[in-house]
Amino acid sequence: MDRIAITGGAPLVGAIPVSGAKNSALKLMAAALLTDQPLRLKNMPRLADTRFLGKLLERLGARVVEMEGRGGPETIIHAAELTSSFAPYDLVRQMRASFNVLGPLIARTGHAKVSLPGGCTIGARPVDLHLRSLEALGAHIDLHEGYVYATAARGLKGARIAFPVVSVGATEHAMLAAVLADGETVLENAAREPEIGDLADCLNAMGAKVEGAGTPTVTITGVSKLKGATHAVIPDRIEAGTFAVAAAMAGGEVTLTGLRPGLLDALAAKLREAGATVRDEGDTVSISRNGARLQAVELTTEPFPGFATDLQAQFMALMTLADGESVIRETIFENRFLHAPELARLGADISVSGGEARVRGVGALHGAPVMATDLRASVSLVIAGLAAQGETVVNRVYHLDRGFERLEEKLNNCGATVRRLRGGGSAEAD
Ligand code: EPZ
């Protein structure tokens, strides 16, 4: 199993092109199941997770072709005919986003058998809201031996769905099913993440009628058929935010290119509060810190437009070298501080109590072998390694490969020394 070795101490200087968003791409790929015509996705990230979902779509009968287009990587998914409505445990367990094929399968074929995803290291992550939405749309759902058996023999019907908590996945799942339902669906207390807007744009390009995406109320007027379309995946705000934090931590100046306005606002505010300089020009954002020590700041993770839970681990790494004590509250997932003890191995001073972590800044971090527990936790260790003295070796790099495209190359182009060590390390699976 691969590991990553980071030799710390060098500032980051250069430009980093931001890839397409993993968490959008996965839902857009699921949307391709809704039509018998090809969906062409541009600005596709090339990640373990997108490849994995591609395999599942192929198993359902779709043709998935990855190619290098004029503007970058593209994936064309053509689900001319679905030969199966079955998503087995092995495929859903390894990647939760596979569960998102359930709604499109019911909408297109009237039935599906999809494994329940189960929990993961960051929390229990139930799918009750997904299932309740599909039931509200008229699907009949049975749970049996870890599988969801869903049928909607006479099609789905529009409904009013009020989410008790904001859920990105449930909002997207309801949209993916409701676009082919008969009549109007209104989603209340919908998630407002930019990926929701991206999904709506793609669905609308396919002939759907989705309004209000990006606000708490999304209205979907069902259509009887969707067509093929070409859509460019929104830039990955979490990847971009990760490099922004890395620049603030290692020092130097990094310019992120290929962004869109408004994706990094909550993070930029916290980086400025911590003493970094952020120059936001919409599509391009530059982050620099020259010499001055960082200041501790408080933050609470929240649904968009609040501070993203997917940037919490990275910001915690940053705070390990800040002056004073910072308080970080995690409100989205109940177990998302597993990086704290690993950061402590590098010399960080962090205490965790429930959903709150207190980080007392130290003078320096020192390289050590560390273990990644999930995607964002892994990258927080890479960031910490960039600022640590000596060498940090991050085990379980497969987590990083799930969600960061060419991470070593992008960092090394800015002067970092990050090497992939092939093989070795522990062979435990999640
Ligand atoms: C998405 O997960 C992202 N994943 C996550 O990114 C991200 O952290 C999260 O949204 C929040 O922004 C993908 O898009 C593939 P939620 P999702 O439903 O949709 C509870 C990463 O590192 N909930 O918004 O699963 C849930 O337990 C990943 O890229 C229910 O109770 O998140 C959580 O506490 C990690 N019942 C809260 O809602 C449900 O049916 C928000 O979760 C669904 C969710």
XYZ file of C-alpha atoms and ligand atoms in Angstrom:
474
model
C 0.000 0.000 0.000
C 1.412 3.398 -1.005
C 2.586 6.015 1.464
C 3.451 9.670 1.008
C 6.618 11.247 2.388
C 6.701 15.005 2.893
C 9.889 16.893 3.637
C 8.729 19.998 5.464
C 10.028 23.508 5.680
C 9.782 24.962 2.170
C 7.301 27.765 1.431
C 4.800 27.154 -1.371
C 5.155 29.487 -4.324
C 3.315 29.062 -7.603
C -0.016 28.485 -9.298
C -2.307 25.494 -8.804
C -5.108 24.676 -11.247
C -8.212 23.549 -9.372
C -9.820 20.292 -10.579
C -13.524 19.547 -10.967
C -15.365 18.840 -7.711
C -15.439 15.201 -6.628
C -18.642 15.618 -4.664
C -20.413 17.158 -7.631
C -18.987 14.813 -10.258
C -20.301 11.753 -8.390
C -23.908 13.028 -8.405
C -23.652 14.202 -12.020
C -22.486 10.727 -12.997
C -25.551 9.257 -11.252
C -27.726 11.727 -13.206
C -26.554 10.076 -16.433
C -28.757 7.090 -15.514
C -31.836 9.278 -15.994
C -31.582 9.390 -19.788
C -30.997 6.993 -22.658
C -28.845 9.646 -24.347
C -25.168 10.414 -23.619
C -24.210 12.834 -20.844
C -20.867 14.480 -21.491
C -19.172 15.775 -18.357
C -16.293 18.194 -18.811
C -13.752 19.271 -16.176
C -14.003 15.789 -14.670
C -11.617 15.004 -11.818
C -9.713 11.753 -12.338
C -10.046 10.138 -8.931
C -10.391 6.698 -7.420
C -13.983 7.569 -6.437
C -15.092 8.656 -9.926
C -13.461 5.585 -11.486
C -15.194 3.439 -8.931
C -18.632 4.909 -9.641
C -17.906 4.501 -13.367
C -17.484 0.757 -12.741
C -20.848 0.606 -10.962
C -22.565 2.490 -13.801
C -21.052 0.022 -16.277
C -22.384 -2.832 -14.228
C -25.856 -1.271 -14.468
C -25.526 -1.239 -18.258
C -24.102 2.214 -19.003
C -21.130 2.838 -21.266
C -18.511 5.028 -19.576
C -15.737 6.560 -21.662
C -12.988 8.736 -20.217
C -11.184 10.988 -22.662
C -8.946 14.017 -22.864
C -11.047 16.824 -24.368
C -9.748 20.139 -25.675
C -10.459 21.811 -22.343
C -9.259 18.902 -20.160
C -10.536 15.550 -18.899
C -14.045 14.504 -19.903
C -16.257 11.526 -19.203
C -19.098 10.484 -21.463
C -21.722 8.261 -19.874
C -24.290 6.636 -22.094
C -27.009 4.656 -20.326
C -28.876 3.760 -23.532
C -30.341 0.765 -21.801
C -30.120 -0.284 -18.180
C -29.491 -4.001 -17.917
C -29.530 -4.144 -14.109
C -31.025 -2.210 -11.174
C -28.840 -3.884 -8.593
C -26.050 -2.124 -6.680
C -24.358 -4.758 -4.495
C -22.962 -4.306 -0.988
C -19.318 -4.444 -2.050
C -19.688 -1.499 -4.392
C -21.814 0.689 -2.111
C -19.832 -0.094 1.043
C -16.584 1.044 -0.545
C -18.028 4.373 -1.593
C -21.167 5.858 -0.061
C -21.942 8.054 -3.066
C -22.790 4.833 -4.969
C -26.040 4.884 -2.974
C -27.114 7.830 -5.145
C -27.906 5.499 -8.027
C -31.035 4.409 -6.118
C -33.185 7.448 -7.008
C -32.279 7.539 -10.712
C -32.820 3.763 -11.007
C -36.320 3.984 -9.522
C -37.141 7.041 -11.618
C -35.983 5.423 -14.850
C -36.900 1.751 -14.385
C -39.488 1.706 -11.578
C -37.459 -0.604 -9.365
C -34.042 -0.995 -7.731
C -32.137 -3.089 -5.235
C -29.321 -1.080 -3.680
C -27.221 -1.932 -0.657
C -27.439 0.310 2.398
C -24.082 2.096 2.694
C -23.462 1.637 6.424
C -21.461 4.040 8.576
C -17.913 5.241 8.116
C -15.083 6.628 10.231
C -16.490 10.175 10.412
C -19.922 9.151 11.698
C -22.982 6.916 11.457
C -24.209 8.730 8.353
C -27.738 7.334 8.145
C -29.726 7.512 4.895
C -33.180 7.840 6.481
C -33.768 11.223 4.820
C -32.902 9.796 1.401
C -35.375 6.957 1.902
C -38.114 9.183 3.322
C -37.784 11.498 0.316
C -38.145 8.615 -2.105
C -41.158 7.327 -0.158
C -42.710 10.801 -0.247
C -42.310 10.652 -4.024
C -44.343 7.432 -4.035
C -41.656 4.756 -4.009
C -42.417 1.673 -1.978
C -39.347 0.877 0.133
C -38.520 -2.366 1.929
C -35.349 -2.928 3.910
C -34.189 -6.503 3.990
C -30.804 -7.994 4.893
C -28.944 -4.746 4.355
C -30.593 -3.934 1.052
C -33.105 -1.324 -0.044
C -35.740 -2.844 -2.307
C -37.570 0.014 -3.995
C -40.445 -0.058 -6.453
C -42.576 2.557 -8.118
C -44.475 0.515 -10.670
C -46.636 3.425 -11.791
C -43.856 6.007 -11.598
C -42.985 8.652 -9.011
C -45.303 11.521 -8.039
C -44.302 15.057 -7.084
C -44.483 15.849 -3.356
C -43.629 18.449 -0.722
C -40.583 17.302 1.242
C -39.439 19.276 4.289
C -36.031 18.113 5.518
C -35.700 18.159 9.340
C -31.934 18.736 8.987
C -29.947 20.084 6.063
C -28.526 17.184 4.063
C -26.504 17.593 0.893
C -26.934 13.960 -0.139
C -30.675 13.776 0.582
C -31.339 17.047 -1.267
C -29.430 15.767 -4.297
C -31.072 12.362 -4.119
C -34.556 13.877 -3.993
C -33.685 16.066 -7.006
C -32.343 13.077 -8.938
C -35.635 11.221 -8.429
C -38.098 14.117 -8.681
C -36.987 15.337 -12.124
C -38.839 12.407 -13.733
C -41.791 12.405 -11.271
C -45.294 13.329 -12.312
C -46.069 16.878 -11.106
C -44.338 19.359 -8.839
C -41.930 18.596 -6.000
C -40.969 21.224 -3.451
C -37.917 20.608 -1.260
C -37.871 22.707 1.905
C -34.813 23.279 4.096
C -32.766 22.059 1.137
C -28.972 22.143 1.265
C -27.467 25.202 -0.466
C -24.014 23.842 -1.300
C -22.658 24.952 -4.699
C -22.761 21.277 -5.772
C -26.578 21.418 -5.513
C -26.598 24.306 -8.002
C -24.232 22.364 -10.241
C -26.535 19.337 -10.237
C -29.536 21.558 -11.000
C -27.686 23.192 -13.919
C -26.797 19.801 -15.352
C -30.318 18.417 -14.902
C -31.784 21.548 -16.522
C -29.383 21.150 -19.459
C -30.806 17.618 -19.753
C -34.316 19.075 -20.016
C -35.380 19.040 -16.353
C -37.177 21.939 -14.669
C -35.384 22.703 -11.417
C -35.677 26.130 -9.817
C -34.304 27.628 -6.619
C -31.162 25.489 -6.274
C -28.797 27.303 -3.924
C -31.737 28.549 -1.801
C -33.531 26.613 0.963
C -36.505 25.942 -1.346
C -35.982 23.945 -4.514
C -38.920 23.433 -6.870
C -38.855 20.664 -9.435
C -41.497 20.299 -12.112
C -41.315 16.738 -13.345
C -40.859 15.951 -17.034
C -41.542 12.655 -18.771
C -38.131 12.275 -20.387
C -34.642 13.747 -20.138
C -32.132 14.085 -22.937
C -28.356 14.074 -23.267
C -26.321 17.193 -22.494
C -22.830 18.588 -22.059
C -21.969 20.017 -18.661
C -18.761 21.243 -17.017
C -18.266 20.105 -13.403
C -17.997 22.969 -10.908
C -14.472 23.570 -9.485
C -13.610 21.673 -6.315
C -13.902 24.202 -3.482
C -12.558 21.664 -0.978
C -9.460 20.915 -3.039
C -8.959 24.670 -3.548
C -9.517 25.374 0.141
C -7.016 22.682 1.053
C -4.282 24.322 -1.029
C -5.257 27.716 0.405
C -4.725 26.405 3.939
C -1.479 24.721 2.844
C -0.163 28.076 1.580
C -1.137 29.823 4.806
C 0.574 27.088 6.794
C 3.791 26.668 4.799
C 4.100 30.372 3.923
C 4.827 31.764 0.473
C 2.159 32.622 -2.116
C -0.117 30.295 -4.033
C -2.502 31.347 -6.778
C -5.474 29.049 -7.328
C -6.816 29.157 -10.874
C -9.990 27.851 -12.496
C -12.272 28.772 -9.587
C -15.659 30.501 -9.573
C -16.673 33.445 -7.378
C -18.048 32.727 -3.914
C -16.730 29.180 -3.443
C -14.143 30.035 -0.783
C -15.791 32.920 1.102
C -16.191 31.297 4.537
C -12.647 29.894 4.466
C -11.160 33.160 3.193
C -12.728 35.031 6.126
C -11.124 32.624 8.621
C -7.751 32.667 6.845
C -7.725 36.472 6.975
C -8.694 36.397 10.653
C -5.738 34.047 11.221
C -3.376 36.519 9.558
C -3.025 35.224 5.990
C -3.560 37.481 3.003
C -6.278 36.378 0.589
C -6.719 38.198 -2.726
C -9.987 37.073 -4.266
C -10.480 37.874 -7.925
C -13.369 35.485 -8.497
C -11.925 32.866 -10.852
C -8.468 33.268 -9.293
C -7.640 33.446 -5.594
C -4.156 34.107 -4.181
C -3.190 33.194 -0.635
C 0.009 34.338 0.998
C 1.671 34.606 4.357
C 5.028 36.179 4.675
C 6.753 35.639 7.985
C 4.136 36.785 10.486
C 2.944 34.159 12.967
C -0.645 32.948 12.590
C -3.295 33.888 15.169
C -5.718 31.428 16.761
C -9.332 31.739 15.563
C -12.594 30.052 16.543
C -14.714 28.259 14.026
C -17.825 26.132 13.792
C -18.587 23.887 10.829
C -21.960 24.535 9.243
C -23.859 23.776 6.053
C -22.998 26.135 3.164
C -22.500 29.098 3.204
C -20.927 28.356 6.601
C -17.485 26.859 7.159
C -17.292 23.451 5.420
C -16.805 20.321 7.518
C -14.610 19.061 4.666
C -12.070 21.820 5.497
C -12.166 21.391 9.268
C -9.235 18.939 9.513
C -7.056 21.131 7.293
C -7.847 24.238 9.364
C -7.083 22.343 12.549
C -3.643 21.547 11.127
C -3.162 25.267 10.467
C -4.152 26.199 14.007
C -1.516 23.883 15.498
C 1.064 26.579 14.670
C -1.069 29.630 15.559
C -0.468 31.944 18.464
C -2.999 31.179 21.233
C -5.825 28.674 21.646
C -8.327 28.073 18.895
C -11.666 26.364 19.388
C -13.030 24.248 16.563
C -16.608 22.955 16.743
C -17.730 20.183 14.422
C -21.523 20.178 14.016
C -22.028 18.078 10.870
C -20.437 14.704 11.706
C -20.150 13.258 15.207
C -16.733 11.629 14.851
C -14.679 13.907 12.673
C -11.673 14.622 14.895
C -9.712 11.443 14.208
C -6.897 13.547 12.748
C -6.326 15.211 16.152
C -4.300 12.341 17.697
C -2.309 12.011 14.452
C -1.515 15.739 14.455
C -0.432 15.269 18.072
C 2.168 12.756 16.812
C 3.735 15.697 14.965
C 3.838 17.688 18.200
C 0.446 19.448 18.101
C -1.320 20.240 21.380
C -5.003 19.386 20.891
C -7.694 18.266 23.320
C -11.026 16.987 22.103
C -14.243 16.859 24.078
C -17.379 15.783 22.219
C -17.822 17.979 19.175
C -15.265 20.559 20.311
C -11.498 20.613 19.847
C -9.154 23.052 21.555
C -5.900 23.612 19.725
C -3.095 25.366 21.573
C -0.534 26.591 19.070
C 3.011 25.238 19.407
C 6.304 26.720 18.180
C 7.037 23.950 15.680
C 5.833 20.580 14.398
C 8.225 17.667 13.898
C 7.903 15.053 11.155
C 6.721 11.550 12.142
C 4.923 8.577 10.632
C 1.154 9.139 10.772
C -1.965 7.255 9.761
C -4.791 8.672 7.674
C -8.349 7.828 8.718
C -10.364 9.519 5.974
C -9.837 11.677 2.951
C -9.781 15.125 4.549
C -7.936 13.884 7.642
C -5.205 12.493 5.380
C -4.688 15.757 3.610
C -4.572 17.658 6.907
C -1.555 15.495 7.768
C 0.077 16.317 4.439
C -0.442 20.032 5.104
C 0.989 19.721 8.595
C 3.928 17.797 7.105
C 4.665 20.695 4.752
C 5.249 22.962 7.754
C 6.880 20.362 10.032
C 10.607 20.036 10.545
C 11.969 16.847 8.989
C 10.043 14.106 7.228
C 6.415 13.097 7.718
C 5.199 9.823 6.235
C 1.449 9.496 5.732
C 0.215 5.910 5.593
C -2.971 4.754 3.855
C -2.603 7.053 0.895
C -5.560 5.408 -0.814
C -7.733 7.846 1.150
C -6.006 10.753 -0.616
C -6.337 9.129 -4.012
C -10.097 9.013 -3.523
C -10.417 12.764 -3.607
C -7.247 14.620 -4.614
C -6.056 14.616 -8.187
C -2.263 14.690 -8.726
C -1.732 16.032 -5.195
C 2.035 15.469 -5.132
C 2.510 17.050 -8.558
C 0.438 20.122 -7.685
C 2.344 20.692 -4.436
C 5.772 19.919 -5.896
C 5.167 22.429 -8.700
C 5.002 25.027 -5.913
C 8.318 23.995 -4.364
C 7.196 21.282 -1.936
C 8.985 17.955 -1.595
C 6.306 15.284 -1.567
C 7.173 11.742 -2.672
C 5.018 8.690 -3.133
C 6.529 5.549 -1.631
C 5.156 2.550 -3.483
C 4.055 -0.420 -1.387
C 4.700 -0.928 2.331
C 2.640 0.399 5.233
C -0.350 -1.316 6.743
C -2.738 -3.249 4.557
C -5.826 -2.693 6.668
C -8.972 -1.747 4.836
C -11.630 0.622 6.184
C -21.701 15.185 1.575
O -21.987 14.045 2.381
C -20.273 15.048 1.120
N -20.105 13.817 0.369
C -19.355 15.049 2.321
O -18.010 15.023 1.857
C -19.578 16.338 3.119
O -18.800 16.292 4.277
C -21.058 16.473 3.494
O -21.878 16.392 2.295
C -21.390 17.776 4.188
O -21.028 18.849 3.393
C -20.478 13.746 -0.902
O -21.022 14.676 -1.482
C -20.180 12.488 -1.628
P -25.071 15.231 4.530
P -23.472 13.696 2.768
O -26.189 14.361 4.097
O -24.371 14.097 1.664
C -27.059 13.619 8.584
C -15.796 14.245 1.720
O -14.818 14.208 2.508
N -27.969 12.816 7.741
O -25.142 16.676 4.196
O -23.478 12.284 3.200
C -25.615 13.144 8.463
O -25.368 12.023 9.279
C -17.196 13.884 2.191
O -15.695 14.530 0.526
C -28.994 12.111 8.349
O -29.172 12.159 9.570
O -23.693 14.648 4.012
C -24.851 14.371 8.864
O -24.803 14.450 10.241
C -17.237 13.420 3.595
N -29.822 11.361 7.566
C -25.732 15.513 8.324
O -27.015 14.937 8.087
C -29.680 11.287 6.210
O -30.449 10.589 5.555
C -25.263 16.123 7.003
O -24.894 15.078 6.095
C -28.628 12.033 5.611
C -27.796 12.785 6.396
